[in-house]
Every structure is written in structure tokens, then in C-alpha cells.
Amino acid sequence: SFPTRRSSDLLNTMTDKQVIENDTTDLKDAEYELMQFRTKYFQVNKSIITDLFYFDQANIITCLSCGAKIYNFNMNNLLIFPLEKTYLFKKSLENNFNSIDIKDCFNSYIKDETNKENIYCHGCNKYSKHALETKISSFPEILTIVLLTGKHLEFDIDFEKIYLLDDLDDYMIKLKANQQDIGTRYQLIGVIKNSGNSGIDGHFLAYCKSPINRKWYQYNDA
């Protein structure tokens, strides 16, 4: 039987999964943490999937008393945007229209949230409130975004418009380690739309833009 593993696992070219520990140092800033994280991750993960789709992001915890920061990095292959949390989507429900601004989704995704629970801070040596923030550490060559519309929400896709994502630098953590040649400008090339109760059932439609004639095509197995 075919092994039930992720495609990124099946295509992984790293046969030796033993992680080589990095040299220890007293430097514990964001640059060092990101370098350590990437080194350990790519010691055991390397495939065309990770090369094209994967990116790292930082969850930043900031002490509101002294400003000390804690950086937790993780690797991901998509961004998930719950639309009900965005400002424009809330306004569209109030005014009975459906409208999505992808920049509004990004703003809601990285928005600072004040944690009401006190966390011990090693900077000021006391328990204090902290702010939680998410920033992108690097962008992939192909960026995948998931829009969670909820159970009873439908919206049409206007393929006549030119969908561009630009100026995404505002959503990145400013580090030397995440300077890249790929850039942060994206053009929409494909959409998968689900009609059903969840993302694991129902009916799927795929819309893809041809790289040859620049026209959109619908793929429907119905």
C-alpha cells in the first residue's frame, strides 16, 4: 500500500535526519534565534515543496513594562485568514455587502494583542502584561493563502481584475537574516474554492491562470 505521508516527506532529500546541534553562545537576539531555527529545520527538511512553498514566521512576545522581546520561530506553508476577524468584513456584514481586502487580512493577522495574563519577564524580573504579535520572517516563491469564510458565507471571484500583492515589507520582521532575492510582490495565479461544510468535504473548484495566454480556466470534476 502507498504510505500515508505528506508529499513533503516523500520528496525529502535529506536521508540523515540527525540534527547537528549548533555552537552555544550567549547571544539570544532575534537574528541568532532565526539563524538557529533555520539551520536545524533544513538539516532534516529539504525538497521541492519546502523550496517553493515554505516560509518562516515569528511570534513575538513583548513585555509592556520594559520592552524586552521573546522570539519564537516556526515554519509554515500557508497563511490562514479568518475573515470574521477583519475590519472590512465586519463592516460588510453591517452594510449587507461582501467585500474582501487582502491587506485588511494581513493587518488582522499580525495585529498586536495584549495578553491579560501576567508572564514572568527576565528583562525586568517580574510578572507583567505582554503584547503578542506575529510577523513574517521570509516569504516563499509561491505564497498560499487560505480565506476562512465561515459556514454560511459566499463571495464571487472577479477574475477580470488584476490581483497583485505588493508592499508586504510592512508585515515582515526587519532582520538581516531574512533579506532575500525573491521579493514580496505576488500576482494571483490560482484559486481553489470549496462548497461544503468544511475544507475536508464538499465540492472543490479550481481556477488557474495560464502562463502562456494569461487566461483563466475553470477545472471542475463535476
PDB file of C-alpha atoms in Angstrom:
ATOM      1  CA  SER A   1       0.000   0.000   0.000  1.00  0.00           C
ATOM      2  CA  PHE A   2       1.078   3.561  -0.623  1.00  0.00           C
ATOM      3  CA  PRO A   3       2.478   5.185   2.535  1.00  0.00           C
ATOM      4  CA  THR A   4       0.144   7.770   4.056  1.00  0.00           C
ATOM      5  CA  ARG A   5       2.702  10.533   4.408  1.00  0.00           C
ATOM      6  CA  ARG A   6       2.821  14.142   3.352  1.00  0.00           C
ATOM      7  CA  SER A   7       4.224  14.935  -0.093  1.00  0.00           C
ATOM      8  CA  SER A   8       6.968  17.000   1.521  1.00  0.00           C
ATOM      9  CA  ASP A   9       8.054  13.891   3.471  1.00  0.00           C
ATOM     10  CA  LEU A  10       8.035  11.650   0.398  1.00  0.00           C
ATOM     11  CA  LEU A  11      10.128  14.134  -1.594  1.00  0.00           C
ATOM     12  CA  ASN A  12      12.536  14.892   1.230  1.00  0.00           C
ATOM     13  CA  THR A  13      16.110  14.512   0.002  1.00  0.00           C
ATOM     14  CA  MET A  14      17.614  14.625   3.491  1.00  0.00           C
ATOM     15  CA  THR A  15      18.274  10.973   4.341  1.00  0.00           C
ATOM     16  CA  ASP A  16      20.159  11.676   7.544  1.00  0.00           C
ATOM     17  CA  LYS A  17      17.581  13.126   9.944  1.00  0.00           C
ATOM     18  CA  GLN A  18      20.018  13.610  12.801  1.00  0.00           C
ATOM     19  CA  VAL A  19      20.078  17.255  13.831  1.00  0.00           C
ATOM     20  CA  ILE A  20      23.552  18.695  14.350  1.00  0.00           C
ATOM     21  CA  GLU A  21      23.483  20.970  17.368  1.00  0.00           C
ATOM     22  CA  ASN A  22      24.802  24.465  16.773  1.00  0.00           C
ATOM     23  CA  ASP A  23      27.525  26.061  18.840  1.00  0.00           C
ATOM     24  CA  THR A  24      26.202  27.599  22.025  1.00  0.00           C
ATOM     25  CA  THR A  25      26.501  31.326  22.553  1.00  0.00           C
ATOM     26  CA  ASP A  26      25.246  33.927  24.980  1.00  0.00           C
ATOM     27  CA  LEU A  27      23.756  35.959  22.096  1.00  0.00           C
ATOM     28  CA  LYS A  28      19.976  35.491  22.276  1.00  0.00           C
ATOM     29  CA  ASP A  29      18.612  38.137  19.926  1.00  0.00           C
ATOM     30  CA  ALA A  30      16.218  37.684  17.008  1.00  0.00           C
ATOM     31  CA  GLU A  31      18.978  37.361  14.412  1.00  0.00           C
ATOM     32  CA  TYR A  32      20.590  34.487  16.283  1.00  0.00           C
ATOM     33  CA  GLU A  33      17.300  32.720  17.049  1.00  0.00           C
ATOM     34  CA  LEU A  34      16.212  32.837  13.390  1.00  0.00           C
ATOM     35  CA  MET A  35      19.588  31.540  12.201  1.00  0.00           C
ATOM     36  CA  GLN A  36      19.460  28.675  14.705  1.00  0.00           C
ATOM     37  CA  PHE A  37      15.888  27.790  13.759  1.00  0.00           C
ATOM     38  CA  ARG A  38      16.561  27.709  10.005  1.00  0.00           C
ATOM     39  CA  THR A  39      19.757  25.698  10.418  1.00  0.00           C
ATOM     40  CA  LYS A  40      18.066  22.993  12.490  1.00  0.00           C
ATOM     41  CA  TYR A  41      14.977  22.855  10.259  1.00  0.00           C
ATOM     42  CA  PHE A  42      16.809  22.480   6.950  1.00  0.00           C
ATOM     43  CA  GLN A  43      19.161  19.877   8.380  1.00  0.00           C
ATOM     44  CA  VAL A  44      16.244  17.428   8.210  1.00  0.00           C
ATOM     45  CA  ASN A  45      13.880  19.007   5.634  1.00  0.00           C
ATOM     46  CA  LYS A  46      14.812  19.619   2.016  1.00  0.00           C
ATOM     47  CA  SER A  47      12.542  19.122  -1.015  1.00  0.00           C
ATOM     48  CA  ILE A  48      10.969  20.990  -3.922  1.00  0.00           C
ATOM     49  CA  ILE A  49       7.951  21.547  -1.636  1.00  0.00           C
ATOM     50  CA  THR A  50       9.991  23.288   1.057  1.00  0.00           C
ATOM     51  CA  ASP A  51      11.897  25.256  -1.595  1.00  0.00           C
ATOM     52  CA  LEU A  52       8.747  26.654  -3.233  1.00  0.00           C
ATOM     53  CA  PHE A  53       6.052  26.873  -0.566  1.00  0.00           C
ATOM     54  CA  TYR A  54       7.579  27.018   2.926  1.00  0.00           C
ATOM     55  CA  PHE A  55       8.391  30.168   4.889  1.00  0.00           C
ATOM     56  CA  ASP A  56       9.152  31.015   8.497  1.00  0.00           C
ATOM     57  CA  GLN A  57       7.347  33.435  10.750  1.00  0.00           C
ATOM     58  CA  ALA A  58       7.967  34.908  14.185  1.00  0.00           C
ATOM     59  CA  ASN A  59       5.636  35.003  17.162  1.00  0.00           C
ATOM     60  CA  ILE A  60       6.873  37.958  19.185  1.00  0.00           C
ATOM     61  CA  ILE A  61       6.084  38.418  22.877  1.00  0.00           C
ATOM     62  CA  THR A  62       6.854  41.931  24.133  1.00  0.00           C
ATOM     63  CA  CYS A  63       6.897  42.940  27.779  1.00  0.00           C
ATOM     64  CA  LEU A  64       4.784  46.074  28.230  1.00  0.00           C
ATOM     65  CA  SER A  65       6.845  47.136  31.256  1.00  0.00           C
ATOM     66  CA  CYS A  66      10.436  47.068  29.967  1.00  0.00           C
ATOM     67  CA  GLY A  67      10.034  46.292  26.253  1.00  0.00           C
ATOM     68  CA  ALA A  68      12.003  43.013  26.348  1.00  0.00           C
ATOM     69  CA  LYS A  69      11.105  40.666  23.484  1.00  0.00           C
ATOM     70  CA  ILE A  70      10.928  36.885  23.124  1.00  0.00           C
ATOM     71  CA  TYR A  71      11.039  35.422  19.590  1.00  0.00           C
ATOM     72  CA  ASN A  72       9.521  32.048  18.732  1.00  0.00           C
ATOM     73  CA  PHE A  73      10.013  30.988  15.105  1.00  0.00           C
ATOM     74  CA  ASN A  74       8.059  28.323  13.230  1.00  0.00           C
ATOM     75  CA  MET A  75       7.902  27.039   9.659  1.00  0.00           C
ATOM     76  CA  ASN A  76       4.683  27.122   7.647  1.00  0.00           C
ATOM     77  CA  ASN A  77       3.454  26.545   4.097  1.00  0.00           C
ATOM     78  CA  LEU A  78       0.326  28.736   4.088  1.00  0.00           C
ATOM     79  CA  LEU A  79      -1.298  31.737   5.720  1.00  0.00           C
ATOM     80  CA  ILE A  80      -4.767  31.234   7.207  1.00  0.00           C
ATOM     81  CA  PHE A  81      -7.007  34.319   7.404  1.00  0.00           C
ATOM     82  CA  PRO A  82     -10.311  34.008   9.341  1.00  0.00           C
ATOM     83  CA  LEU A  83     -12.373  36.678   7.591  1.00  0.00           C
ATOM     84  CA  GLU A  84     -14.682  37.293  10.540  1.00  0.00           C
ATOM     85  CA  LYS A  85     -11.750  38.894  12.393  1.00  0.00           C
ATOM     86  CA  THR A  86     -11.058  41.513   9.713  1.00  0.00           C
ATOM     87  CA  TYR A  87     -12.354  45.074   9.935  1.00  0.00           C
ATOM     88  CA  LEU A  88     -13.696  45.318   6.378  1.00  0.00           C
ATOM     89  CA  PHE A  89     -15.551  42.014   6.626  1.00  0.00           C
ATOM     90  CA  LYS A  90     -17.306  43.156   9.810  1.00  0.00           C
ATOM     91  CA  LYS A  91     -18.346  46.360   8.050  1.00  0.00           C
ATOM     92  CA  SER A  92     -19.618  44.377   5.051  1.00  0.00           C
ATOM     93  CA  LEU A  93     -21.930  42.352   7.310  1.00  0.00           C
ATOM     94  CA  GLU A  94     -23.285  45.546   8.834  1.00  0.00           C
ATOM     95  CA  ASN A  95     -23.965  47.056   5.397  1.00  0.00           C
ATOM     96  CA  ASN A  96     -25.095  43.822   3.682  1.00  0.00           C
ATOM     97  CA  PHE A  97     -22.326  43.515   1.097  1.00  0.00           C
ATOM     98  CA  ASN A  98     -19.453  41.100   0.632  1.00  0.00           C
ATOM     99  CA  SER A  99     -16.035  42.642   0.171  1.00  0.00           C
ATOM    100  CA  ILE A 100     -12.550  41.378   0.962  1.00  0.00           C
ATOM    101  CA  ASP A 101      -9.375  43.422   1.156  1.00  0.00           C
ATOM    102  CA  ILE A 102      -6.341  41.152   1.332  1.00  0.00           C
ATOM    103  CA  LYS A 103      -4.315  43.881   3.047  1.00  0.00           C
ATOM    104  CA  ASP A 104      -7.001  44.032   5.739  1.00  0.00           C
ATOM    105  CA  CYS A 105      -6.449  40.289   6.209  1.00  0.00           C
ATOM    106  CA  PHE A 106      -2.711  40.824   6.671  1.00  0.00           C
ATOM    107  CA  ASN A 107      -3.302  43.642   9.151  1.00  0.00           C
ATOM    108  CA  SER A 108      -5.595  41.446  11.232  1.00  0.00           C
ATOM    109  CA  TYR A 109      -3.112  38.564  11.064  1.00  0.00           C
ATOM    110  CA  ILE A 110      -0.172  40.477  12.522  1.00  0.00           C
ATOM    111  CA  LYS A 111      -2.214  42.708  14.842  1.00  0.00           C
ATOM    112  CA  ASP A 112      -0.841  43.195  18.335  1.00  0.00           C
ATOM    113  CA  GLU A 113      -2.906  41.644  21.100  1.00  0.00           C
ATOM    114  CA  THR A 114      -2.411  42.448  24.762  1.00  0.00           C
ATOM    115  CA  ASN A 115      -2.241  39.340  26.903  1.00  0.00           C
ATOM    116  CA  LYS A 116      -4.253  39.874  30.080  1.00  0.00           C
ATOM    117  CA  GLU A 117      -2.366  37.144  31.898  1.00  0.00           C
ATOM    118  CA  ASN A 118       0.880  38.175  33.538  1.00  0.00           C
ATOM    119  CA  ILE A 119       4.029  36.471  32.249  1.00  0.00           C
ATOM    120  CA  TYR A 120       7.347  36.460  34.078  1.00  0.00           C
ATOM    121  CA  CYS A 121       9.776  38.748  32.276  1.00  0.00           C
ATOM    122  CA  HIS A 122      13.510  38.109  32.606  1.00  0.00           C
ATOM    123  CA  GLY A 123      14.187  41.669  31.484  1.00  0.00           C
ATOM    124  CA  CYS A 124      12.524  43.417  34.418  1.00  0.00           C
ATOM    125  CA  ASN A 125      12.479  40.328  36.693  1.00  0.00           C
ATOM    126  CA  LYS A 126       8.785  40.461  37.483  1.00  0.00           C
ATOM    127  CA  TYR A 127       5.394  39.353  36.203  1.00  0.00           C
ATOM    128  CA  SER A 128       3.911  41.805  33.709  1.00  0.00           C
ATOM    129  CA  LYS A 129       1.465  42.068  30.840  1.00  0.00           C
ATOM    130  CA  HIS A 130       2.753  41.231  27.387  1.00  0.00           C
ATOM    131  CA  ALA A 131       1.756  42.034  23.812  1.00  0.00           C
ATOM    132  CA  LEU A 132       1.542  39.223  21.242  1.00  0.00           C
ATOM    133  CA  GLU A 133       2.456  39.893  17.622  1.00  0.00           C
ATOM    134  CA  THR A 134       3.032  37.758  14.518  1.00  0.00           C
ATOM    135  CA  LYS A 135       5.416  38.791  11.746  1.00  0.00           C
ATOM    136  CA  ILE A 136       6.614  37.025   8.601  1.00  0.00           C
ATOM    137  CA  SER A 137      10.317  36.173   8.674  1.00  0.00           C
ATOM    138  CA  SER A 138      10.605  35.317   4.975  1.00  0.00           C
ATOM    139  CA  PHE A 139       8.252  34.970   2.018  1.00  0.00           C
ATOM    140  CA  PRO A 140       8.227  31.881  -0.249  1.00  0.00           C
ATOM    141  CA  GLU A 141       8.448  31.797  -4.013  1.00  0.00           C
ATOM    142  CA  ILE A 142       4.799  30.640  -4.139  1.00  0.00           C
ATOM    143  CA  LEU A 143       2.558  32.062  -1.401  1.00  0.00           C
ATOM    144  CA  THR A 144      -0.604  30.148  -0.422  1.00  0.00           C
ATOM    145  CA  ILE A 145      -3.403  31.974   1.423  1.00  0.00           C
ATOM    146  CA  VAL A 146      -6.485  30.327   2.942  1.00  0.00           C
ATOM    147  CA  LEU A 147      -9.586  32.503   3.435  1.00  0.00           C
ATOM    148  CA  LEU A 148     -11.894  31.028   6.068  1.00  0.00           C
ATOM    149  CA  THR A 149     -15.333  32.358   5.132  1.00  0.00           C
ATOM    150  CA  GLY A 150     -17.457  30.503   7.701  1.00  0.00           C
ATOM    151  CA  LYS A 151     -20.386  28.158   7.160  1.00  0.00           C
ATOM    152  CA  HIS A 152     -22.917  30.487   5.552  1.00  0.00           C
ATOM    153  CA  LEU A 153     -20.761  32.904   3.599  1.00  0.00           C
ATOM    154  CA  GLU A 154     -20.305  33.020  -0.157  1.00  0.00           C
ATOM    155  CA  PHE A 155     -18.463  35.507  -2.338  1.00  0.00           C
ATOM    156  CA  ASP A 156     -17.745  35.717  -6.049  1.00  0.00           C
ATOM    157  CA  ILE A 157     -14.274  35.963  -7.533  1.00  0.00           C
ATOM    158  CA  ASP A 158     -13.765  38.694 -10.119  1.00  0.00           C
ATOM    159  CA  PHE A 159     -11.073  37.287 -12.386  1.00  0.00           C
ATOM    160  CA  GLU A 160     -11.195  40.336 -14.646  1.00  0.00           C
ATOM    161  CA  LYS A 161      -9.286  42.296 -12.023  1.00  0.00           C
ATOM    162  CA  ILE A 162      -5.515  42.127 -11.738  1.00  0.00           C
ATOM    163  CA  TYR A 163      -4.806  40.718  -8.312  1.00  0.00           C
ATOM    164  CA  LEU A 164      -1.462  41.901  -7.022  1.00  0.00           C
ATOM    165  CA  LEU A 165       0.072  41.727  -3.590  1.00  0.00           C
ATOM    166  CA  ASP A 166       2.698  44.387  -3.102  1.00  0.00           C
ATOM    167  CA  ASP A 167       4.437  46.255  -0.285  1.00  0.00           C
ATOM    168  CA  LEU A 168       4.407  43.259   2.052  1.00  0.00           C
ATOM    169  CA  ASP A 169       7.545  44.519   3.764  1.00  0.00           C
ATOM    170  CA  ASP A 170       5.336  46.063   6.452  1.00  0.00           C
ATOM    171  CA  TYR A 171       4.358  42.567   7.603  1.00  0.00           C
ATOM    172  CA  MET A 172       7.923  41.297   7.907  1.00  0.00           C
ATOM    173  CA  ILE A 173      10.196  41.350  10.903  1.00  0.00           C
ATOM    174  CA  LYS A 174      13.164  43.528   9.985  1.00  0.00           C
ATOM    175  CA  LEU A 175      16.188  41.242  10.213  1.00  0.00           C
ATOM    176  CA  LYS A 176      19.347  40.910   8.154  1.00  0.00           C
ATOM    177  CA  ALA A 177      18.789  37.150   8.031  1.00  0.00           C
ATOM    178  CA  ASN A 178      15.539  37.497   6.082  1.00  0.00           C
ATOM    179  CA  GLN A 179      16.919  39.613   3.260  1.00  0.00           C
ATOM    180  CA  GLN A 180      16.078  37.660   0.111  1.00  0.00           C
ATOM    181  CA  ASP A 181      16.127  37.824  -3.668  1.00  0.00           C
ATOM    182  CA  ILE A 182      12.555  36.573  -4.164  1.00  0.00           C
ATOM    183  CA  GLY A 183      10.920  39.881  -3.225  1.00  0.00           C
ATOM    184  CA  THR A 184       7.496  40.489  -1.738  1.00  0.00           C
ATOM    185  CA  ARG A 185       5.380  41.132  -4.834  1.00  0.00           C
ATOM    186  CA  TYR A 186       2.878  38.452  -5.863  1.00  0.00           C
ATOM    187  CA  GLN A 187       0.356  38.022  -8.668  1.00  0.00           C
ATOM    188  CA  LEU A 188      -2.633  35.705  -8.321  1.00  0.00           C
ATOM    189  CA  ILE A 189      -2.232  32.545 -10.436  1.00  0.00           C
ATOM    190  CA  GLY A 190      -4.710  30.116  -8.900  1.00  0.00           C
ATOM    191  CA  VAL A 191      -7.784  29.797  -6.674  1.00  0.00           C
ATOM    192  CA  ILE A 192      -9.371  26.742  -5.088  1.00  0.00           C
ATOM    193  CA  LYS A 193     -12.961  27.264  -3.930  1.00  0.00           C
ATOM    194  CA  ASN A 194     -14.737  24.864  -1.607  1.00  0.00           C
ATOM    195  CA  SER A 195     -18.507  24.434  -1.440  1.00  0.00           C
ATOM    196  CA  GLY A 196     -19.329  22.367   1.602  1.00  0.00           C
ATOM    197  CA  ASN A 197     -19.351  22.243   5.355  1.00  0.00           C
ATOM    198  CA  SER A 198     -15.581  22.259   5.787  1.00  0.00           C
ATOM    199  CA  GLY A 199     -12.280  22.097   3.964  1.00  0.00           C
ATOM    200  CA  ILE A 200     -12.216  18.295   4.081  1.00  0.00           C
ATOM    201  CA  ASP A 201     -15.549  17.575   2.361  1.00  0.00           C
ATOM    202  CA  GLY A 202     -17.912  19.118  -0.172  1.00  0.00           C
ATOM    203  CA  HIS A 203     -17.078  20.057  -3.756  1.00  0.00           C
ATOM    204  CA  PHE A 204     -13.920  21.805  -4.956  1.00  0.00           C
ATOM    205  CA  LEU A 205     -13.471  24.089  -7.969  1.00  0.00           C
ATOM    206  CA  ALA A 206     -10.033  25.108  -9.197  1.00  0.00           C
ATOM    207  CA  TYR A 207      -9.311  28.243 -11.230  1.00  0.00           C
ATOM    208  CA  CYS A 208      -5.858  28.570 -12.772  1.00  0.00           C
ATOM    209  CA  LYS A 209      -4.263  31.288 -14.866  1.00  0.00           C
ATOM    210  CA  SER A 210      -2.392  30.036 -17.913  1.00  0.00           C
ATOM    211  CA  PRO A 211       1.247  31.192 -18.053  1.00  0.00           C
ATOM    212  CA  ILE A 212       1.022  31.008 -21.870  1.00  0.00           C
ATOM    213  CA  ASN A 213      -2.041  33.070 -22.845  1.00  0.00           C
ATOM    214  CA  ARG A 214      -2.709  34.674 -19.403  1.00  0.00           C
ATOM    215  CA  LYS A 215      -6.353  33.499 -19.466  1.00  0.00           C
ATOM    216  CA  TRP A 216      -8.238  31.901 -16.572  1.00  0.00           C
ATOM    217  CA  TYR A 217      -9.547  28.318 -16.779  1.00  0.00           C
ATOM    218  CA  GLN A 218     -12.001  26.522 -14.529  1.00  0.00           C
ATOM    219  CA  TYR A 219     -11.327  22.907 -13.513  1.00  0.00           C
ATOM    220  CA  ASN A 220     -14.484  21.146 -12.345  1.00  0.00           C
ATOM    221  CA  ASP A 221     -14.636  17.361 -11.921  1.00  0.00           C
ATOM    222  CA  ALA A 222     -18.435  17.556 -11.844  1.00  0.00           C
TER     223      ALA A 222
END
